[in-house]
């Protein structure tokens, strides 16, 4: 009964900024690694960034220096701050989290339904 809900996707001009949020809810015992993936039209889904429970981050080369991933454990939420957006950043962004459910105490990967980011003038 765990759910991930993304928000923050929008239409933004090149060079602009957006902050995506993903909130987890349900029967959660612990959230391990959380991350953001994206899929543009005609392309494969790719990892954008992820962050471990200890705060270690990993970024795709294409977004290094522009995007920042962070998490608020008290709110079960992960964020993606996106600055200096480019047209090639246009994609559906998906939240992924490995969550240890209270019922099973076993880590399972969950995906959100996605939020659309469109970068265009």
Short mmCIF file of N, CA, C and O in Angstrom, two decimals:
data_model
loop_
_atom_site.label_atom_id
_atom_site.label_comp_id
_atom_site.label_asym_id
_atom_site.label_seq_id
_atom_site.Cartn_x
_atom_site.Cartn_y
_atom_site.Cartn_z
N UNK A 1 0.81 -1.21 0.00
CA UNK A 1 0.00 0.00 0.00
C UNK A 1 0.85 1.27 0.00
O UNK A 1 0.37 2.35 0.36
N UNK A 2 2.09 1.14 -0.40
CA UNK A 2 2.98 2.29 -0.49
C UNK A 2 2.73 3.00 -1.81
O UNK A 2 2.55 2.36 -2.85
N UNK A 3 2.72 4.31 -1.77
CA UNK A 3 2.55 5.12 -2.96
C UNK A 3 3.60 6.22 -3.02
O UNK A 3 4.00 6.76 -1.98
N UNK A 4 4.04 6.53 -4.23
CA UNK A 4 4.91 7.66 -4.48
C UNK A 4 4.17 8.64 -5.38
O UNK A 4 3.64 8.24 -6.42
N UNK A 5 4.12 9.89 -4.99
CA UNK A 5 3.42 10.90 -5.76
C UNK A 5 4.37 12.04 -6.08
O UNK A 5 4.86 12.71 -5.17
N UNK A 6 4.61 12.26 -7.38
CA UNK A 6 5.47 13.34 -7.82
C UNK A 6 4.66 14.62 -8.05
O UNK A 6 3.48 14.56 -8.37
N UNK A 7 5.33 15.74 -7.93
CA UNK A 7 4.72 17.02 -8.23
C UNK A 7 5.80 18.00 -8.65
O UNK A 7 6.99 17.77 -8.40
N UNK A 8 5.40 19.08 -9.28
CA UNK A 8 6.33 20.13 -9.64
C UNK A 8 6.62 20.26 -11.11
O UNK A 8 7.23 21.25 -11.54
N UNK A 9 6.23 19.28 -11.91
CA UNK A 9 6.46 19.37 -13.34
C UNK A 9 5.68 20.53 -13.95
O UNK A 9 4.56 20.83 -13.53
N UNK A 10 6.28 21.18 -14.93
CA UNK A 10 5.67 22.37 -15.51
C UNK A 10 6.32 22.69 -16.83
O UNK A 10 7.29 22.04 -17.25
N UNK A 11 5.78 23.70 -17.49
CA UNK A 11 6.39 24.28 -18.67
C UNK A 11 7.29 25.42 -18.22
O UNK A 11 6.85 26.31 -17.50
N UNK A 12 8.55 25.38 -18.63
CA UNK A 12 9.51 26.39 -18.21
C UNK A 12 10.39 26.77 -19.40
O UNK A 12 10.63 25.96 -20.30
N UNK A 13 10.85 28.00 -19.41
CA UNK A 13 11.71 28.47 -20.48
C UNK A 13 13.15 27.99 -20.29
O UNK A 13 13.58 27.72 -19.17
N UNK A 14 13.89 27.85 -21.38
CA UNK A 14 15.30 27.49 -21.24
C UNK A 14 16.03 28.45 -20.30
O UNK A 14 15.81 29.66 -20.35
N UNK A 15 16.86 27.89 -19.45
CA UNK A 15 17.56 28.68 -18.45
C UNK A 15 16.82 28.82 -17.15
O UNK A 15 17.39 29.29 -16.16
N UNK A 16 15.58 28.41 -17.12
CA UNK A 16 14.77 28.50 -15.93
C UNK A 16 15.02 27.38 -14.95
O UNK A 16 15.86 26.51 -15.16
N UNK A 17 14.26 27.39 -13.87
CA UNK A 17 14.43 26.41 -12.80
C UNK A 17 13.09 25.81 -12.39
O UNK A 17 12.04 26.44 -12.52
N UNK A 18 13.16 24.59 -11.90
CA UNK A 18 12.02 23.90 -11.33
C UNK A 18 12.50 23.05 -10.17
O UNK A 18 13.65 22.63 -10.14
N UNK A 19 11.60 22.80 -9.24
CA UNK A 19 11.89 21.85 -8.18
C UNK A 19 10.82 20.78 -8.17
O UNK A 19 9.63 21.07 -7.98
N UNK A 20 11.23 19.56 -8.36
CA UNK A 20 10.33 18.42 -8.31
C UNK A 20 10.31 17.85 -6.90
O UNK A 20 11.33 17.83 -6.21
N UNK A 21 9.16 17.35 -6.51
CA UNK A 21 9.01 16.71 -5.21
C UNK A 21 8.39 15.34 -5.39
O UNK A 21 7.59 15.12 -6.30
N UNK A 22 8.75 14.43 -4.53
CA UNK A 22 8.17 13.09 -4.52
C UNK A 22 7.95 12.68 -3.08
O UNK A 22 8.92 12.55 -2.33
N UNK A 23 6.71 12.49 -2.72
CA UNK A 23 6.36 12.12 -1.35
C UNK A 23 5.89 10.68 -1.29
O UNK A 23 5.04 10.26 -2.07
N UNK A 24 6.46 9.93 -0.37
CA UNK A 24 6.07 8.55 -0.16
C UNK A 24 5.10 8.47 1.00
O UNK A 24 5.24 9.16 2.01
N UNK A 25 4.11 7.61 0.86
CA UNK A 25 3.13 7.41 1.92
C UNK A 25 2.74 5.95 1.98
O UNK A 25 2.90 5.21 1.02
N UNK A 26 2.19 5.56 3.11
CA UNK A 26 1.76 4.19 3.28
C UNK A 26 2.44 3.52 4.46
O UNK A 26 2.95 4.18 5.36
N UNK A 27 2.45 2.21 4.41
CA UNK A 27 3.01 1.42 5.50
C UNK A 27 4.52 1.31 5.31
O UNK A 27 5.03 0.33 4.76
N UNK A 28 5.23 2.32 5.76
CA UNK A 28 6.67 2.43 5.54
C UNK A 28 7.43 2.25 6.84
O UNK A 28 7.15 2.93 7.82
N UNK A 29 8.39 1.35 6.80
CA UNK A 29 9.28 1.18 7.93
C UNK A 29 10.55 2.00 7.75
O UNK A 29 11.00 2.67 8.68
N UNK A 30 11.09 1.96 6.54
CA UNK A 30 12.31 2.69 6.25
C UNK A 30 12.41 2.91 4.75
O UNK A 30 12.02 2.06 3.96
N UNK A 31 12.92 4.05 4.34
CA UNK A 31 13.18 4.34 2.95
C UNK A 31 14.69 4.33 2.72
O UNK A 31 15.41 5.08 3.38
N UNK A 32 15.12 3.50 1.81
CA UNK A 32 16.55 3.42 1.50
C UNK A 32 16.86 4.41 0.37
O UNK A 32 16.57 5.58 0.49
N UNK A 33 17.43 3.94 -0.71
CA UNK A 33 17.80 4.83 -1.80
C UNK A 33 16.56 5.40 -2.50
O UNK A 33 15.61 4.67 -2.76
N UNK A 34 16.59 6.70 -2.78
CA UNK A 34 15.56 7.37 -3.55
C UNK A 34 16.21 8.00 -4.77
O UNK A 34 17.36 8.44 -4.69
N UNK A 35 15.49 8.05 -5.86
CA UNK A 35 16.08 8.62 -7.06
C UNK A 35 15.07 9.13 -8.05
O UNK A 35 13.86 8.91 -7.92
N UNK A 36 15.60 9.83 -9.04
CA UNK A 36 14.81 10.36 -10.14
C UNK A 36 15.30 9.79 -11.45
O UNK A 36 16.52 9.75 -11.71
N UNK A 37 14.37 9.36 -12.27
CA UNK A 37 14.63 8.90 -13.62
C UNK A 37 13.82 9.75 -14.58
O UNK A 37 12.85 10.41 -14.18
N UNK A 38 14.21 9.75 -15.83
CA UNK A 38 13.43 10.48 -16.82
C UNK A 38 13.39 9.71 -18.13
O UNK A 38 14.28 8.93 -18.44
N UNK A 39 12.34 9.97 -18.89
CA UNK A 39 12.20 9.35 -20.19
C UNK A 39 11.64 10.37 -21.17
O UNK A 39 10.52 10.86 -21.01
N UNK A 40 12.45 10.69 -22.16
CA UNK A 40 12.03 11.60 -23.22
C UNK A 40 11.41 10.80 -24.36
O UNK A 40 11.60 9.58 -24.46
N UNK A 41 10.69 11.48 -25.23
CA UNK A 41 10.06 10.81 -26.36
C UNK A 41 11.09 10.10 -27.22
O UNK A 41 12.09 10.69 -27.62
N UNK A 42 10.83 8.83 -27.48
CA UNK A 42 11.70 8.06 -28.34
C UNK A 42 13.00 7.62 -27.71
O UNK A 42 13.85 7.07 -28.41
N UNK A 43 13.17 7.85 -26.42
CA UNK A 43 14.40 7.49 -25.75
C UNK A 43 14.13 6.54 -24.59
O UNK A 43 13.02 6.41 -24.11
N UNK A 44 15.20 5.88 -24.16
CA UNK A 44 15.10 4.98 -23.02
C UNK A 44 15.04 5.76 -21.71
O UNK A 44 15.54 6.87 -21.62
N UNK A 45 14.43 5.15 -20.72
CA UNK A 45 14.43 5.75 -19.40
C UNK A 45 15.84 5.73 -18.84
O UNK A 45 16.56 4.72 -18.96
N UNK A 46 16.24 6.82 -18.22
CA UNK A 46 17.60 6.92 -17.72
C UNK A 46 17.61 7.48 -16.30
O UNK A 46 16.73 8.25 -15.91
N UNK A 47 18.62 7.09 -15.57
CA UNK A 47 18.81 7.62 -14.23
C UNK A 47 19.28 9.06 -14.31
O UNK A 47 20.21 9.38 -15.05
N UNK A 48 18.63 9.93 -13.56
CA UNK A 48 19.02 11.33 -13.46
C UNK A 48 19.90 11.53 -12.23
O UNK A 48 20.99 12.09 -12.30
N UNK A 49 19.41 11.09 -11.09
CA UNK A 49 20.13 11.23 -9.84
C UNK A 49 19.52 10.33 -8.79
O UNK A 49 18.33 10.03 -8.85
N UNK A 50 20.32 9.90 -7.85
CA UNK A 50 19.78 9.19 -6.71
C UNK A 50 20.54 9.57 -5.45
O UNK A 50 21.60 10.19 -5.51
N UNK A 51 19.97 9.20 -4.31
CA UNK A 51 20.55 9.56 -3.03
C UNK A 51 20.28 8.43 -2.05
O UNK A 51 19.16 7.95 -1.92
N UNK A 52 21.32 8.01 -1.36
CA UNK A 52 21.18 6.92 -0.41
C UNK A 52 20.64 7.43 0.91
O UNK A 52 20.53 8.63 1.15
N UNK A 53 20.31 6.50 1.78
CA UNK A 53 19.83 6.88 3.10
C UNK A 53 20.89 7.64 3.89
O UNK A 53 20.55 8.42 4.78
N UNK A 54 22.15 7.40 3.56
CA UNK A 54 23.24 8.11 4.20
C UNK A 54 23.58 9.44 3.56
O UNK A 54 24.49 10.13 4.04
N UNK A 55 22.89 9.80 2.48
CA UNK A 55 23.09 11.09 1.85
C UNK A 55 24.07 11.10 0.70
O UNK A 55 24.37 12.17 0.16
N UNK A 56 24.59 9.95 0.30
CA UNK A 56 25.49 9.91 -0.84
C UNK A 56 24.69 10.08 -2.12
O UNK A 56 23.69 9.42 -2.34
N UNK A 57 25.17 10.95 -3.00
CA UNK A 57 24.46 11.27 -4.23
C UNK A 57 25.19 10.78 -5.46
O UNK A 57 26.42 10.62 -5.46
N UNK A 58 24.44 10.59 -6.53
CA UNK A 58 24.97 10.17 -7.81
C UNK A 58 24.17 10.88 -8.89
O UNK A 58 22.94 10.95 -8.82
N UNK A 59 24.86 11.40 -9.91
CA UNK A 59 24.22 12.15 -10.97
C UNK A 59 24.64 11.67 -12.34
O UNK A 59 25.79 11.25 -12.53
N UNK A 60 23.72 11.75 -13.28
CA UNK A 60 24.08 11.55 -14.66
C UNK A 60 24.98 12.68 -15.11
O UNK A 60 24.85 13.82 -14.66
N UNK A 61 25.92 12.37 -16.00
CA UNK A 61 26.86 13.39 -16.47
C UNK A 61 26.14 14.60 -17.09
O UNK A 61 26.60 15.74 -16.96
N UNK A 62 25.02 14.36 -17.73
CA UNK A 62 24.32 15.42 -18.43
C UNK A 62 23.70 16.46 -17.50
O UNK A 62 23.34 17.55 -17.96
N UNK A 63 23.56 16.14 -16.22
CA UNK A 63 22.92 17.07 -15.29
C UNK A 63 23.85 17.56 -14.18
O UNK A 63 23.44 18.41 -13.38
N UNK A 64 25.05 17.05 -14.13
CA UNK A 64 25.99 17.47 -13.10
C UNK A 64 26.23 18.98 -13.16
O UNK A 64 26.44 19.54 -14.22
N UNK A 65 26.18 19.60 -12.00
CA UNK A 65 26.37 21.04 -11.93
C UNK A 65 25.11 21.84 -12.11
O UNK A 65 25.11 23.04 -11.84
N UNK A 66 24.04 21.19 -12.57
CA UNK A 66 22.78 21.90 -12.79
C UNK A 66 21.67 21.40 -11.87
O UNK A 66 20.83 22.18 -11.44
N UNK A 67 21.66 20.10 -11.58
CA UNK A 67 20.62 19.50 -10.76
C UNK A 67 21.18 19.14 -9.39
O UNK A 67 22.35 18.77 -9.26
N UNK A 68 20.32 19.20 -8.39
CA UNK A 68 20.69 18.79 -7.04
C UNK A 68 19.58 17.95 -6.45
O UNK A 68 18.42 18.38 -6.42
N UNK A 69 19.92 16.76 -5.98
CA UNK A 69 18.96 15.90 -5.33
C UNK A 69 19.12 16.01 -3.82
O UNK A 69 20.24 16.13 -3.32
N UNK A 70 18.01 15.99 -3.11
CA UNK A 70 18.04 16.06 -1.66
C UNK A 70 16.84 15.31 -1.11
O UNK A 70 15.93 14.95 -1.85
N UNK A 71 16.84 15.08 0.18
CA UNK A 71 15.71 14.38 0.79
C UNK A 71 15.43 14.92 2.18
O UNK A 71 16.33 15.40 2.87
N UNK A 72 14.17 14.82 2.56
CA UNK A 72 13.71 15.20 3.88
C UNK A 72 13.09 13.95 4.49
O UNK A 72 11.96 13.60 4.18
N UNK A 73 13.84 13.29 5.33
CA UNK A 73 13.39 12.02 5.87
C UNK A 73 12.16 12.17 6.77
O UNK A 73 11.33 11.26 6.85
N UNK A 74 12.03 13.30 7.43
CA UNK A 74 10.88 13.53 8.28
C UNK A 74 9.59 13.59 7.48
O UNK A 74 8.51 13.29 8.00
N UNK A 75 9.69 13.99 6.21
CA UNK A 75 8.52 14.10 5.34
C UNK A 75 8.44 12.97 4.32
O UNK A 75 7.55 12.97 3.48
N UNK A 76 9.38 12.02 4.38
CA UNK A 76 9.44 10.93 3.40
C UNK A 76 9.42 11.47 1.98
O UNK A 76 8.73 10.94 1.10
N UNK A 77 10.19 12.49 1.75
CA UNK A 77 10.15 13.21 0.49
C UNK A 77 11.55 13.38 -0.09
O UNK A 77 12.51 13.65 0.63
N UNK A 78 11.64 13.23 -1.40
CA UNK A 78 12.87 13.49 -2.13
C UNK A 78 12.60 14.63 -3.11
O UNK A 78 11.50 14.73 -3.68
N UNK A 79 13.59 15.48 -3.31
CA UNK A 79 13.47 16.63 -4.18
C UNK A 79 14.51 16.58 -5.29
O UNK A 79 15.57 15.98 -5.15
N UNK A 80 14.20 17.24 -6.37
CA UNK A 80 15.16 17.44 -7.44
C UNK A 80 15.10 18.90 -7.85
O UNK A 80 14.13 19.33 -8.48
N UNK A 81 16.11 19.65 -7.46
CA UNK A 81 16.22 21.04 -7.86
C UNK A 81 16.91 21.10 -9.21
O UNK A 81 18.04 20.64 -9.35
N UNK A 82 16.23 21.65 -10.20
CA UNK A 82 16.74 21.69 -11.56
C UNK A 82 16.96 23.15 -11.95
O UNK A 82 16.01 23.93 -12.02
N UNK A 83 18.20 23.50 -12.22
CA UNK A 83 18.57 24.85 -12.62
C UNK A 83 19.14 24.84 -14.03
O UNK A 83 19.61 23.82 -14.52
N UNK A 84 19.12 26.01 -14.65
CA UNK A 84 19.64 26.16 -16.01
C UNK A 84 19.10 25.08 -16.94
O UNK A 84 19.84 24.39 -17.64
N UNK A 85 17.80 24.95 -16.94
CA UNK A 85 17.16 23.90 -17.73
C UNK A 85 17.37 24.11 -19.23
O UNK A 85 17.39 25.25 -19.72
N UNK A 86 17.53 23.00 -19.92
CA UNK A 86 17.73 23.00 -21.35
C UNK A 86 16.60 22.23 -22.03
O UNK A 86 15.92 21.43 -21.40
N UNK A 87 16.45 22.46 -23.31
CA UNK A 87 15.39 21.77 -24.04
C UNK A 87 15.53 20.26 -23.96
O UNK A 87 14.53 19.54 -23.93
N UNK A 88 16.76 19.78 -23.92
CA UNK A 88 16.99 18.34 -23.85
C UNK A 88 16.63 17.73 -22.50
O UNK A 88 16.67 16.52 -22.34
N UNK A 89 16.28 18.58 -21.53
CA UNK A 89 15.80 18.08 -20.25
C UNK A 89 14.31 17.72 -20.29
O UNK A 89 13.78 17.17 -19.33
N UNK A 90 13.65 18.06 -21.38
CA UNK A 90 12.23 17.77 -21.52
C UNK A 90 12.00 16.26 -21.45
O UNK A 90 12.59 15.50 -22.21
N UNK A 91 11.16 15.84 -20.53
CA UNK A 91 10.90 14.42 -20.32
C UNK A 91 9.85 14.26 -19.23
O UNK A 91 9.51 15.20 -18.52
N UNK A 92 9.36 13.04 -19.12
CA UNK A 92 8.58 12.67 -17.95
C UNK A 92 9.56 12.21 -16.89
O UNK A 92 10.39 11.33 -17.14
N UNK A 93 9.47 12.80 -15.72
CA UNK A 93 10.37 12.47 -14.63
C UNK A 93 9.65 11.56 -13.64
O UNK A 93 8.56 11.86 -13.18
N UNK A 94 10.31 10.45 -13.33
CA UNK A 94 9.74 9.45 -12.44
C UNK A 94 10.54 9.35 -11.16
O UNK A 94 11.76 9.35 -11.17
N UNK A 95 9.83 9.22 -10.07
CA UNK A 95 10.45 9.00 -8.77
C UNK A 95 10.53 7.50 -8.50
O UNK A 95 9.58 6.76 -8.78
N UNK A 96 11.64 7.07 -7.96
CA UNK A 96 11.82 5.68 -7.57
C UNK A 96 12.38 5.64 -6.16
O UNK A 96 13.24 6.43 -5.80
N UNK A 97 11.90 4.70 -5.38
CA UNK A 97 12.39 4.55 -4.03
C UNK A 97 12.41 3.08 -3.62
O UNK A 97 11.48 2.33 -3.94
N UNK A 98 13.47 2.69 -2.94
CA UNK A 98 13.51 1.37 -2.35
C UNK A 98 13.02 1.51 -0.91
O UNK A 98 13.67 2.17 -0.10
N UNK A 99 11.89 0.89 -0.64
CA UNK A 99 11.21 1.07 0.63
C UNK A 99 11.08 -0.25 1.36
O UNK A 99 10.65 -1.25 0.79
N UNK A 100 11.45 -0.24 2.61
CA UNK A 100 11.23 -1.38 3.48
C UNK A 100 9.84 -1.23 4.09
O UNK A 100 9.60 -0.33 4.89
N UNK A 101 8.93 -2.09 3.65
CA UNK A 101 7.56 -2.01 4.12
C UNK A 101 7.44 -2.49 5.57
O UNK A 101 8.14 -3.41 5.99
N UNK A 102 6.55 -1.85 6.29
CA UNK A 102 6.32 -2.24 7.68
C UNK A 102 5.78 -3.66 7.77
O UNK A 102 6.06 -4.38 8.73
N UNK A 103 5.01 -4.05 6.77
CA UNK A 103 4.38 -5.37 6.80
C UNK A 103 5.40 -6.49 6.58
O UNK A 103 5.34 -7.52 7.26
N UNK A 104 6.30 -6.31 5.65
CA UNK A 104 7.23 -7.37 5.27
C UNK A 104 8.64 -7.17 5.80
O UNK A 104 9.41 -8.13 5.87
N UNK A 105 9.00 -5.95 6.13
CA UNK A 105 10.36 -5.59 6.52
C UNK A 105 11.36 -6.01 5.44
O UNK A 105 12.49 -6.42 5.75
N UNK A 106 10.94 -5.89 4.19
CA UNK A 106 11.76 -6.24 3.05
C UNK A 106 11.76 -5.09 2.06
O UNK A 106 10.72 -4.51 1.79
N UNK A 107 12.92 -4.77 1.53
CA UNK A 107 13.04 -3.65 0.62
C UNK A 107 12.46 -3.96 -0.76
O UNK A 107 12.83 -4.94 -1.39
N UNK A 108 11.56 -3.10 -1.22
CA UNK A 108 10.91 -3.25 -2.51
C UNK A 108 10.98 -1.93 -3.26
O UNK A 108 10.80 -0.87 -2.68
N UNK A 109 11.24 -2.01 -4.57
CA UNK A 109 11.29 -0.80 -5.39
C UNK A 109 9.89 -0.34 -5.76
O UNK A 109 9.07 -1.13 -6.23
N UNK A 110 9.63 0.95 -5.56
CA UNK A 110 8.37 1.56 -5.94
C UNK A 110 8.63 2.69 -6.91
O UNK A 110 9.66 3.38 -6.82
N UNK A 111 7.68 2.89 -7.82
CA UNK A 111 7.76 3.95 -8.83
C UNK A 111 6.55 4.86 -8.74
O UNK A 111 5.43 4.40 -8.51
N UNK A 112 6.77 6.14 -8.94
CA UNK A 112 5.68 7.07 -9.09
C UNK A 112 5.14 7.03 -10.51
O UNK A 112 5.69 6.37 -11.39
N UNK A 113 4.06 7.75 -10.75
CA UNK A 113 3.44 7.77 -12.07
C UNK A 113 4.08 8.76 -13.02
O UNK A 113 3.82 8.73 -14.21
N UNK A 114 4.91 9.64 -12.51
CA UNK A 114 5.64 10.57 -13.35
C UNK A 114 5.05 11.97 -13.35
O UNK A 114 3.85 12.16 -13.14
N UNK A 115 5.90 12.94 -13.62
CA UNK A 115 5.48 14.32 -13.78
C UNK A 115 6.21 14.91 -14.98
O UNK A 115 7.41 14.68 -15.17
N UNK A 116 5.49 15.62 -15.82
CA UNK A 116 6.04 16.10 -17.08
C UNK A 116 6.75 17.43 -16.91
O UNK A 116 6.19 18.38 -16.37
N UNK A 117 7.98 17.47 -17.40
CA UNK A 117 8.76 18.70 -17.46
C UNK A 117 8.97 19.05 -18.92
O UNK A 117 9.52 18.26 -19.68
N UNK A 118 8.53 20.24 -19.31
CA UNK A 118 8.70 20.70 -20.67
C UNK A 118 9.50 21.99 -20.66
O UNK A 118 9.10 22.97 -20.03
N UNK A 119 10.63 21.98 -21.34
CA UNK A 119 11.50 23.15 -21.42
C UNK A 119 11.42 23.69 -22.84
O UNK A 119 11.90 23.07 -23.78
N UNK A 120 10.79 24.84 -22.97
CA UNK A 120 10.56 25.41 -24.29
C UNK A 120 10.31 26.91 -24.17
O UNK A 120 9.75 27.38 -23.19
N UNK A 121 10.73 27.64 -25.19
CA UNK A 121 10.47 29.07 -25.23
C UNK A 121 9.16 29.38 -25.93
O UNK A 121 8.70 30.51 -25.96
#
